[in-house]
XYZ file of C-alpha atoms in Angstrom:
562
model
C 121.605 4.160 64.601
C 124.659 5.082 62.492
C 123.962 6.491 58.797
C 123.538 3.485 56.208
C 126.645 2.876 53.769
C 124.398 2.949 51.309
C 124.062 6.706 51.916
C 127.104 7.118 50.763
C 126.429 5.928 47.072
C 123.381 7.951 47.051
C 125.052 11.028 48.776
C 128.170 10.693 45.221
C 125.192 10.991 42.424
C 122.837 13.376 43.939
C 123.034 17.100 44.102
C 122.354 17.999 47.408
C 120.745 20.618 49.559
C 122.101 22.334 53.221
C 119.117 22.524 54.558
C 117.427 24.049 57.875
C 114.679 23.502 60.288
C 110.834 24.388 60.965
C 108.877 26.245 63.048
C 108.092 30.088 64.543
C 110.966 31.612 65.001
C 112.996 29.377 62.798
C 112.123 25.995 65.146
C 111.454 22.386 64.176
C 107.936 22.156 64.980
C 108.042 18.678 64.955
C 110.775 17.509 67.408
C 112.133 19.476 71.133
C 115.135 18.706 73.007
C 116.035 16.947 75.747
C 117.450 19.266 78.399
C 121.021 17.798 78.278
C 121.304 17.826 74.145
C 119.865 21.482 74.367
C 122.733 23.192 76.580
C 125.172 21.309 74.975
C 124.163 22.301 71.734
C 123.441 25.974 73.129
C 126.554 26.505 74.216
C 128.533 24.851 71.511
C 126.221 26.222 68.656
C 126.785 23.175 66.147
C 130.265 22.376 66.118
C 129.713 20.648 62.929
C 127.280 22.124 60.613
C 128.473 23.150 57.476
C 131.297 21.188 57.427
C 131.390 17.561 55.904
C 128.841 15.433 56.568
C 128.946 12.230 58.391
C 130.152 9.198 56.303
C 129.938 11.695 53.113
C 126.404 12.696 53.569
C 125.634 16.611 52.840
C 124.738 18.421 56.577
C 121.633 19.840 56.480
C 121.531 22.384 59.337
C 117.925 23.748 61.353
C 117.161 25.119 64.768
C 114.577 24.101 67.257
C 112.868 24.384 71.103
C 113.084 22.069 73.147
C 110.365 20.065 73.934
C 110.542 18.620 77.939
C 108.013 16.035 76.760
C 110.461 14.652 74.167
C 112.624 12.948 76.692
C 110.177 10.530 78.454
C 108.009 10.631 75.796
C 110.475 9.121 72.546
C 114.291 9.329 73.874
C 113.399 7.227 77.090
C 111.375 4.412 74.884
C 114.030 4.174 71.928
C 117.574 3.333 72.750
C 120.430 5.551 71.864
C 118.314 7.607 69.977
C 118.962 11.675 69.882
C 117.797 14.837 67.776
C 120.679 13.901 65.128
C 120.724 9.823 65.100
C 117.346 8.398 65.053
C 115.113 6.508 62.603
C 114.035 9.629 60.855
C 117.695 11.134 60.287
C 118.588 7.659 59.013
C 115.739 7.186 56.836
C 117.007 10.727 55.536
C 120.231 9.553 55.133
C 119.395 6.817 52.965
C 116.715 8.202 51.230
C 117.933 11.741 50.293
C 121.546 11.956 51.453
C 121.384 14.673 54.041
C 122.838 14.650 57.415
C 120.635 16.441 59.884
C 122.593 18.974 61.787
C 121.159 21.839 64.366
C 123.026 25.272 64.810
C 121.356 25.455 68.024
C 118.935 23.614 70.293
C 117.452 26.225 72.469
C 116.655 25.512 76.214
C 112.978 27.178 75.755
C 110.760 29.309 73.156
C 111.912 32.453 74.418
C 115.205 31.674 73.951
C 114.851 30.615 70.737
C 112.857 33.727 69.119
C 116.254 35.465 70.886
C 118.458 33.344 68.938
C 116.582 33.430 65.621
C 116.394 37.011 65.820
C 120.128 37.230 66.211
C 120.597 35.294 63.203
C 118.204 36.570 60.900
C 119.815 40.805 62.567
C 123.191 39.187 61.224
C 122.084 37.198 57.843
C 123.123 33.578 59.126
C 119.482 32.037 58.997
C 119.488 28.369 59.234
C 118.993 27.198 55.667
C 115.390 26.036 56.040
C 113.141 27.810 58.786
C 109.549 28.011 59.143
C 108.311 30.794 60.583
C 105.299 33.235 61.041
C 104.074 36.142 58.835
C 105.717 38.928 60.445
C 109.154 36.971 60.164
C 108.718 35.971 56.999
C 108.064 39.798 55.660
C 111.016 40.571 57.467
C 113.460 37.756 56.099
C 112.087 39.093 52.807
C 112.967 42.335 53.279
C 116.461 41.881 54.590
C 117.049 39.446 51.265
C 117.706 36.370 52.990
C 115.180 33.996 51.647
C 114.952 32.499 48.259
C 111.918 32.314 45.625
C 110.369 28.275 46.473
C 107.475 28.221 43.809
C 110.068 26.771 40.956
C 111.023 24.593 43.530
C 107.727 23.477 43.846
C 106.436 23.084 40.668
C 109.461 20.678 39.708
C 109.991 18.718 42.799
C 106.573 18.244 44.825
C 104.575 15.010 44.578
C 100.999 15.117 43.219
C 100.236 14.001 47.284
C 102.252 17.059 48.376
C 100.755 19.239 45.550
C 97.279 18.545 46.464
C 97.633 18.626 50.155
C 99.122 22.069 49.259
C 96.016 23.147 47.578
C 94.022 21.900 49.844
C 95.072 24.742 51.946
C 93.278 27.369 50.378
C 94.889 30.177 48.132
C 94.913 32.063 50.971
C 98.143 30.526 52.376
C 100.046 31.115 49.404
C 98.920 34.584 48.880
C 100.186 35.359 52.628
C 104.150 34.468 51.544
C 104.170 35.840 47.943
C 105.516 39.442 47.922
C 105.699 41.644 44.565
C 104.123 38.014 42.576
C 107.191 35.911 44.150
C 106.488 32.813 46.315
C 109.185 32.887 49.177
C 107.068 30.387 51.941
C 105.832 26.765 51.534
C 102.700 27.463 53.497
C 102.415 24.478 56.901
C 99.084 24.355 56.088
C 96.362 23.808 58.474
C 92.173 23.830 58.097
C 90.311 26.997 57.419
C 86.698 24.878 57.794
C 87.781 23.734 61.456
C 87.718 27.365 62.547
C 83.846 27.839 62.041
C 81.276 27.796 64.938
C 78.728 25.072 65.969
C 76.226 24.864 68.772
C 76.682 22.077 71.117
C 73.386 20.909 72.936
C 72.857 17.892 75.512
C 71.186 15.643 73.396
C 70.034 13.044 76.565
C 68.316 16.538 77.138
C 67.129 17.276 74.034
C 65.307 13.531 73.778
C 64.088 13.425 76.941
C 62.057 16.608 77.052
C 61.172 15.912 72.549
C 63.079 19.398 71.389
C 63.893 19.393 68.083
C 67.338 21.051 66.804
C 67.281 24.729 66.406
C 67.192 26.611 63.126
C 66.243 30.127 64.712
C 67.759 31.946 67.751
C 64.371 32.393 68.875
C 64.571 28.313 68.923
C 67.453 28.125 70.645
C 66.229 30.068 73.414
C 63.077 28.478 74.116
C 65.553 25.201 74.811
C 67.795 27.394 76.775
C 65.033 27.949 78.841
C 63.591 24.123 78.817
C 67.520 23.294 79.823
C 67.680 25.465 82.924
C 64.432 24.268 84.441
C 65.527 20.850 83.777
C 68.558 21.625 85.347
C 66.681 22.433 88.664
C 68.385 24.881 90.957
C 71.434 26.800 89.900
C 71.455 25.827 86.000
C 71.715 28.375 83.210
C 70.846 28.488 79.754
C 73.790 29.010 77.406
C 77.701 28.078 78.999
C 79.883 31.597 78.303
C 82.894 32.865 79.830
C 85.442 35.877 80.109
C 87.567 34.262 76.991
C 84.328 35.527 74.507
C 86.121 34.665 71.838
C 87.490 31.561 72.627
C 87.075 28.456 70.425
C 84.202 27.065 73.420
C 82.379 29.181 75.866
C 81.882 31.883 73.353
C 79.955 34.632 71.430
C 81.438 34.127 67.673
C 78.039 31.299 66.905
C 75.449 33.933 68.512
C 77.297 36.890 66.413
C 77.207 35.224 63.233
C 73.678 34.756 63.110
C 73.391 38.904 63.000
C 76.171 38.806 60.198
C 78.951 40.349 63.096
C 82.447 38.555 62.929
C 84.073 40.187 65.760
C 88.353 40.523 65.471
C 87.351 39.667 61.600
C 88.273 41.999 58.595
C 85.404 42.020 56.418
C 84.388 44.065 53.047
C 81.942 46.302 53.603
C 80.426 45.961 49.707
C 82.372 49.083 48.436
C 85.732 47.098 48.431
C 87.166 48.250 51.654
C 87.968 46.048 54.790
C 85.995 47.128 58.013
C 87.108 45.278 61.195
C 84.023 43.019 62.141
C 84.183 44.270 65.847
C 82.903 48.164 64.882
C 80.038 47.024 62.659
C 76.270 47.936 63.327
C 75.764 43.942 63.296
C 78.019 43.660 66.104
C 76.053 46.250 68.151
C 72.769 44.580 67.383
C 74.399 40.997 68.338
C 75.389 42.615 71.897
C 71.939 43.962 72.631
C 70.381 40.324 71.963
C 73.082 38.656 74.310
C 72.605 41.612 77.002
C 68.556 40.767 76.239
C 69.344 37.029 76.953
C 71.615 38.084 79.950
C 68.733 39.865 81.355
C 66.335 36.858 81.349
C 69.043 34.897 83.400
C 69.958 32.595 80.405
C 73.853 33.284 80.710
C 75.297 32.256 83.522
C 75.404 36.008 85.692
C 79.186 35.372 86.750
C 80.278 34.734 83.087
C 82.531 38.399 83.064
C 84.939 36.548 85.872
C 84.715 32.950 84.746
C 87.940 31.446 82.937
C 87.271 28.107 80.637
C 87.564 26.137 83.676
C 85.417 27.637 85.610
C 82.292 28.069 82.941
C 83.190 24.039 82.588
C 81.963 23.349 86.205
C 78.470 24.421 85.384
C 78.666 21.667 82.285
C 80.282 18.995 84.285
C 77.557 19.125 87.337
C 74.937 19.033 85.212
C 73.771 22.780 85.568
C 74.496 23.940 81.788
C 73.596 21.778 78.745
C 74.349 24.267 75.739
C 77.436 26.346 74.274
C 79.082 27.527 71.130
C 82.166 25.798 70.669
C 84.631 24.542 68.103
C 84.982 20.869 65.833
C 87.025 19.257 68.610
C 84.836 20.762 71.876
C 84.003 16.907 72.445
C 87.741 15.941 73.237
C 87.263 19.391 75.481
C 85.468 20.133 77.560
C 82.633 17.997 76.528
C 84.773 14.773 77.545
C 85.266 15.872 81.260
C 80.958 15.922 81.287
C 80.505 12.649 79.840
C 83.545 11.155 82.705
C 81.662 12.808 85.131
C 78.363 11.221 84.050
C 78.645 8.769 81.872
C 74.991 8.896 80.602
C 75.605 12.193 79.269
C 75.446 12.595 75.454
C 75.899 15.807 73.112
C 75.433 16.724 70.000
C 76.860 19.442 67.441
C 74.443 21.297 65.488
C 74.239 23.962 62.318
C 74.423 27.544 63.900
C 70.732 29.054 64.787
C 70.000 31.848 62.397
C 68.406 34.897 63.116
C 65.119 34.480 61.567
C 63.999 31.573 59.832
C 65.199 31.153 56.382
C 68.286 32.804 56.419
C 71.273 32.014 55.139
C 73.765 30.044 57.522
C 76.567 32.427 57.649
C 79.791 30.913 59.831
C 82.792 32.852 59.551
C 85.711 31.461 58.575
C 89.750 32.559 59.114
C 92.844 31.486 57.299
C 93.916 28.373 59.906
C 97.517 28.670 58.708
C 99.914 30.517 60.934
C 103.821 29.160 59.450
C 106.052 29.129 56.298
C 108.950 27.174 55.411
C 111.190 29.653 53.723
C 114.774 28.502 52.466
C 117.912 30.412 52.887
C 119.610 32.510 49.770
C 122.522 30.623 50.988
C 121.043 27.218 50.496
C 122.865 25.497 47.630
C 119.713 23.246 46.501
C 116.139 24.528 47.868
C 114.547 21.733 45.815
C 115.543 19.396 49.186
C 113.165 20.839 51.260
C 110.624 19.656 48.652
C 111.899 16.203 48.629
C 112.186 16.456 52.958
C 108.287 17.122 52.386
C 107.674 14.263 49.983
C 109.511 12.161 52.145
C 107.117 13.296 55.519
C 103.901 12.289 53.431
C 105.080 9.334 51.751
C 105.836 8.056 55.203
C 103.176 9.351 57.861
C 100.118 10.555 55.526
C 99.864 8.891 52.197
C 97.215 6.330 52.439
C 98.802 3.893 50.136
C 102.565 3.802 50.651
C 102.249 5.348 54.778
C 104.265 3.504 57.368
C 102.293 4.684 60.387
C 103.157 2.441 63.026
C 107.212 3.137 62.419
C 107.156 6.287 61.128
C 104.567 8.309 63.646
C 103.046 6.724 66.065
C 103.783 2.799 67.005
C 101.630 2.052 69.484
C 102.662 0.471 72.994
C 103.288 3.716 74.530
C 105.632 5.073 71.757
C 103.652 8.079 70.334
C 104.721 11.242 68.525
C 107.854 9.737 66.572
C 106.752 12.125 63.526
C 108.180 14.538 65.827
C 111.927 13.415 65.082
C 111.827 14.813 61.742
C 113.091 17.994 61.193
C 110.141 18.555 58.616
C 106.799 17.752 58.960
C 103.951 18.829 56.929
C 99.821 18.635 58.127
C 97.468 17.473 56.136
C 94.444 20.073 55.912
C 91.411 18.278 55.119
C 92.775 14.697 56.758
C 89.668 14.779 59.417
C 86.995 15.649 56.843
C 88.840 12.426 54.405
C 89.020 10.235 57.910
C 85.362 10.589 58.554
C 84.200 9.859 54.591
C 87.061 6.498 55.238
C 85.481 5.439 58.397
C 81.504 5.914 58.048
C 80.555 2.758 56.415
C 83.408 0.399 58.381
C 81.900 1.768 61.607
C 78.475 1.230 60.718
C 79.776 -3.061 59.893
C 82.540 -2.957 62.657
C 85.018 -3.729 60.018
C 88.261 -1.786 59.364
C 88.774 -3.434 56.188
C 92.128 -2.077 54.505
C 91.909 1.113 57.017
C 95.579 2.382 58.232
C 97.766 4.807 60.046
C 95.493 7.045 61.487
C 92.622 6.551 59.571
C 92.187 3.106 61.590
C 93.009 4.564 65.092
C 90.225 6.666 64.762
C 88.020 3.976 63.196
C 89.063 1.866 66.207
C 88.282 4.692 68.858
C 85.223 5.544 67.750
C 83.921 1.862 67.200
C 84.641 1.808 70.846
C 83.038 5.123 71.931
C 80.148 3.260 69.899
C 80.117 0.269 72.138
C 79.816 1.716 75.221
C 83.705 3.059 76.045
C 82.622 6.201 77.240
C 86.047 7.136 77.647
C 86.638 7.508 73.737
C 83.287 9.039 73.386
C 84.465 13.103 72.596
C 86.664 11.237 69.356
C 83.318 8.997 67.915
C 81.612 12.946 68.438
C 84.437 13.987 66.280
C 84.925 11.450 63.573
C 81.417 9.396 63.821
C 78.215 9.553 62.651
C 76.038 12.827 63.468
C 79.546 14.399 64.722
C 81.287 18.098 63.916
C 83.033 16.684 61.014
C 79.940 15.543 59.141
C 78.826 18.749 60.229
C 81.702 20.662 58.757
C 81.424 18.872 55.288
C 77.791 19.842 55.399
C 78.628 23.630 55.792
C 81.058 23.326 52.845
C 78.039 21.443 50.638
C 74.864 22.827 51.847
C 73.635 25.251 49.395
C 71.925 27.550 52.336
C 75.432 28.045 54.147
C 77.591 30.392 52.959
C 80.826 30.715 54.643
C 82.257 33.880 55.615
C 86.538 34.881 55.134
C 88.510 36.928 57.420
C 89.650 39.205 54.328
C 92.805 39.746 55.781
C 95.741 36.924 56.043
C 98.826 39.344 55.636
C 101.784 40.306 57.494
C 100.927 42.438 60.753
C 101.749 46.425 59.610
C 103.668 48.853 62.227
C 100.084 49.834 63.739
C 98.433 46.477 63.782
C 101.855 45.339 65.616
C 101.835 47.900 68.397
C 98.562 48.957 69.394
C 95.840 46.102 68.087
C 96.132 44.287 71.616
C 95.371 47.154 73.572
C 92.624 48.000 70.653
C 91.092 45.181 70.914
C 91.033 45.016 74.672
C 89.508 48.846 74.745
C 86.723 47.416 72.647
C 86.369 43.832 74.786
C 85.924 45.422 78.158
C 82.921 47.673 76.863
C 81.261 44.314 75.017
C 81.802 42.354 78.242
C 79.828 45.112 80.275
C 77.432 45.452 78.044
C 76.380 42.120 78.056
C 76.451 41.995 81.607
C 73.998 45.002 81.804
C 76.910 46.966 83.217
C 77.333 49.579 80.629
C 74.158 50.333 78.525
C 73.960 48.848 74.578
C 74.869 52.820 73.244
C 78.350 52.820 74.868
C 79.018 50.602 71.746
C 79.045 53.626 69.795
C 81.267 56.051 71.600
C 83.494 52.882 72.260
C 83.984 52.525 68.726
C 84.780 56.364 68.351
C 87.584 55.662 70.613
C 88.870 52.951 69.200
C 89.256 55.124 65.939
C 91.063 57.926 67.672
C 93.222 55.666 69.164
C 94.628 54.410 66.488
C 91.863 51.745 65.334
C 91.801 54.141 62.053
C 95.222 54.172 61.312
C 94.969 50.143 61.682
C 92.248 50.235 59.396
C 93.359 52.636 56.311
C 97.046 50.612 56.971
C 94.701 46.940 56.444
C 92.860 48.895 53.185
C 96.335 49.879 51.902
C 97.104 45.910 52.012
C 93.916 44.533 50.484
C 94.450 47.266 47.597
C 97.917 45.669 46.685
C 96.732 42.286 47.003
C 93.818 42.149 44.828
């Protein structure tokens, strides 16, 4: 896979870029090692970078993780094919006239967070990195990263622009320090974080229940659910993780306008952390209530994911909060246990009728590209970035089946780019692409991954159950028709974590065990261990402890980011 000559032309009338790679800790989220590349690159630490390129290209250097998965999954299917030589370096080559180089290829995560740290303690960041908040802050700080938003402006395509935006202003407020932009935000979906209730539906039409719109609803099926169940089923699925994306108590807790391990203004424009509030004390007593009447399963407090699944799969449990994707897990397993299973996702239950739907919401994305002072021409991570969507996500010009995913047991190629890019609101657009070619069983011009999921869920349709969680994803009456409807509906309102920037000293140190002082109290009171008052002298704890501090250091950031 040696660099096309024709790089070489390109490589004499372009200004070029060094560049660097992606991911926490300064990683290439996108592509791992295999084991062999990795120590040899680990102990070698890029013999090359920074010199002259290969055939006269410009080296672009990054650091990654490896990946164990890589190696059987792309290295073992495509011949002579390695992090540096591949079809995504030589598209690169041709295309931009870089010459993808590593520093280092670390032998596992840990490692690497050791070896970024190192770099960034002596100023010799890779030129492009993509990190997390607290790194970025501190890359800031130190002076080591470079201002991208002129970058930006001039070099990103209207695709990359508006998949950008699409993001939420959120993301960009989290890397811009003193009104300069130092992060290209890796953007991920802020809807795809809120709650839904997942019900049984086989259940729900065979005994003629109607979808809830009250919690008072919702338990009356809760109830018509364990008796159909027989012996040993419960009412609503929960487990130890209650604040997991399934098995939950987020859903219940909105409906009382609580948004536990959320920062939210209290109407005098100060942050108040959603775990403290009265709302959050009234939404324990109703789950200790419904705990009481045998509706939560009375082992919940020592039940992992997998466990609180069993009750699901052996037809003992037919109702839980959970996520957008809680059909590809744990809903899936249920339905290959019995294939006659169906479920559906509904709008959260609301406290009493007429109220607002209130699902809270938190910023989704969690990394930055940032570019090195010492990078000669940022603007290349732009055109890396172009280069990403043009190929994998643009509808129109996307080369799918080369470029990401092929087919025949050759999946994840995207990963052999050194810079990828996600595309926010892609599941919301794939559902609007696919609703009318499922209902006439014809893709039409549908491609990339819009069709794969068209083709899955056409399937799921005609009786593959084993494709059924992604047609309760993408198809009709599924969570992403459901999501769209929370962001159109004009009685939902959705609900931001307030905060999205960089942890502060206190948050850093002590919010773990703050959070876990408060989570052992809710657990036990829920589980009629601890009466509903120990909420409040919890609480005063928490303050003392430092959950004050945390607080007035959160306030402090709000106030300079308004």
């Amino acid at each position: 896979m040696a660099k096309k000559m024709s790089a070489i032309v390109l490589a004499a009338v372009m200004s070029v870029t060094l560049l660097a790679g992606c991911g926490s800790k300064g990683t290439d989220t996108a592509a791992p090692a295999d084991s062999s590349a990795a120590q040899t690159t680990e102990n070698q630490e890029s013999t090359d970078a920074g010199t002259a390129g290969e055939e006269g290209l410009i080296p672009i250097t990054f650091s990654r993780a490896q990946d164990s998965l890589m190696e059987t999954d792309i290295f073992a299917r495509m011949e002579g094919a390695s992090y540096e030589d591949n079809l995504w370096t030589d598209l690169i080559a041709e295309r931009l006239g870089y010459d993808v180089k590593y520093l280092w290829i670390a032998s596992s995560a840990d490692l690497q967070t050791q070896k970024f740290n190192a770099a960034m303690a002596a100023g010799t960041i890779p030129d492009i990195v993509c990190v997390n908040k607290t790194d970025l802050k501190q890359l800031v700080e130190a002076g080591l990263v470079v201002d991208l938003k002129p970058y930006f402006d001039e070099y990103a395509s209207d695709f990359v622009k508006d998949l950008i935006a699409a993001g939420g202003d959120a993301a960009i407020q989290a890397c811009t320090y003193d009104g300069v932009q130092y992060g290209i935000p890796y953007v991920d979906c802020d809807i795809e974080t809120a709650q839904m209730l997942w019900l049984r539906q086989d259940w729900m039409d065979e005994l003629g229940l109607k979808a809830p719109e009250t919690l008072d609803e919702l338990k009356s099926i809760l109830k018509a659910f364990q008796d159909h169940a027989g012996s040993g089923g419960t009412g609503l699925a929960l487990s130890s993780d209650i604040y997991g994306n399934n098995f939950d108590i987020k859903g219940w807790c909105n409906a009382y306008g609580a948004y536990p391990k959320y920062w939210i203004d209290d109407g005098s424009g100060n942050l108040v952390y959603g775990s403290t509030t009265p709302e959050m004390k009234e939404a324990l007593g109703s789950l200790a209530a419904l705990f009481q009447e045998g509706l939560i399963d009375p082992e919940f407090y020592v039940n992992d994911n997998d466990k609180a699944k069993e009750a699901l799969v052996n037809g003992k449990c037919g109702a839980m909060y959970g996520y957008h994707a809680g059909s590809l897990w744990p809903l899936q397993d249920v339905v290959d246990a019995d294939p006659e299973a169906d479920w559906r996702p509904y709008a959260l239950p609301v406290k009493n009728a007429g109220d607002t739907i209130r699902p809270g919401i938190h910023m989704c994305t969690a990394n930055w590209y940032a570019v090195s002072k010492d990078c000669a021409h940022p603007e290349a991570l732009i055109e890396m970035l172009n280069l990403y969507c043009e190929k994998v996500l643009d509808p129109e010009l996307n080369e799918y089946a080369v470029y990401a995913n092929p087919g025949d047991g050759l999946e994840g190629v995207w990963r052999l780019t050194p810079v990828t890019i996600n595309s926010p609101n892609k599941n919301q657009v794939t559902a609007k692409a696919i609703e009318e070619p499922l209902k006439t069983g014809d893709p039409g011009d549908l491609t990339g991954e819009q069709y794969s999921m068209w083709e899955y869920s056409y399937k799921a349709q005609n009786g593959d159950t084993q494709l059924w969680g992604w047609n309760r994803v993408f198809g009709a009456d599924g969570s992403q028709q459901l999501l769209m409807s929370y962001q159109n509906d004009s009685n939902v309102e959705l609900v931001y974590d307030q905060f999205f920037g960089a942890p502060g000293e206190v948050m850093t140190t002590k919010k773990t065990t703050l959070d876990d002082m408060l989570d052992q109290v809710f657990i036990k009171i829920i589980a009629g261990q601890e009466p509903l008052e120990s909420f409040d002298s919890v609480v005063e704890q928490w303050k003392t402890a430092g959950g004050q501090d945390m607080t007035d250091e959160v306030n402090e950031w709000y106030a300079s980011s308004k």
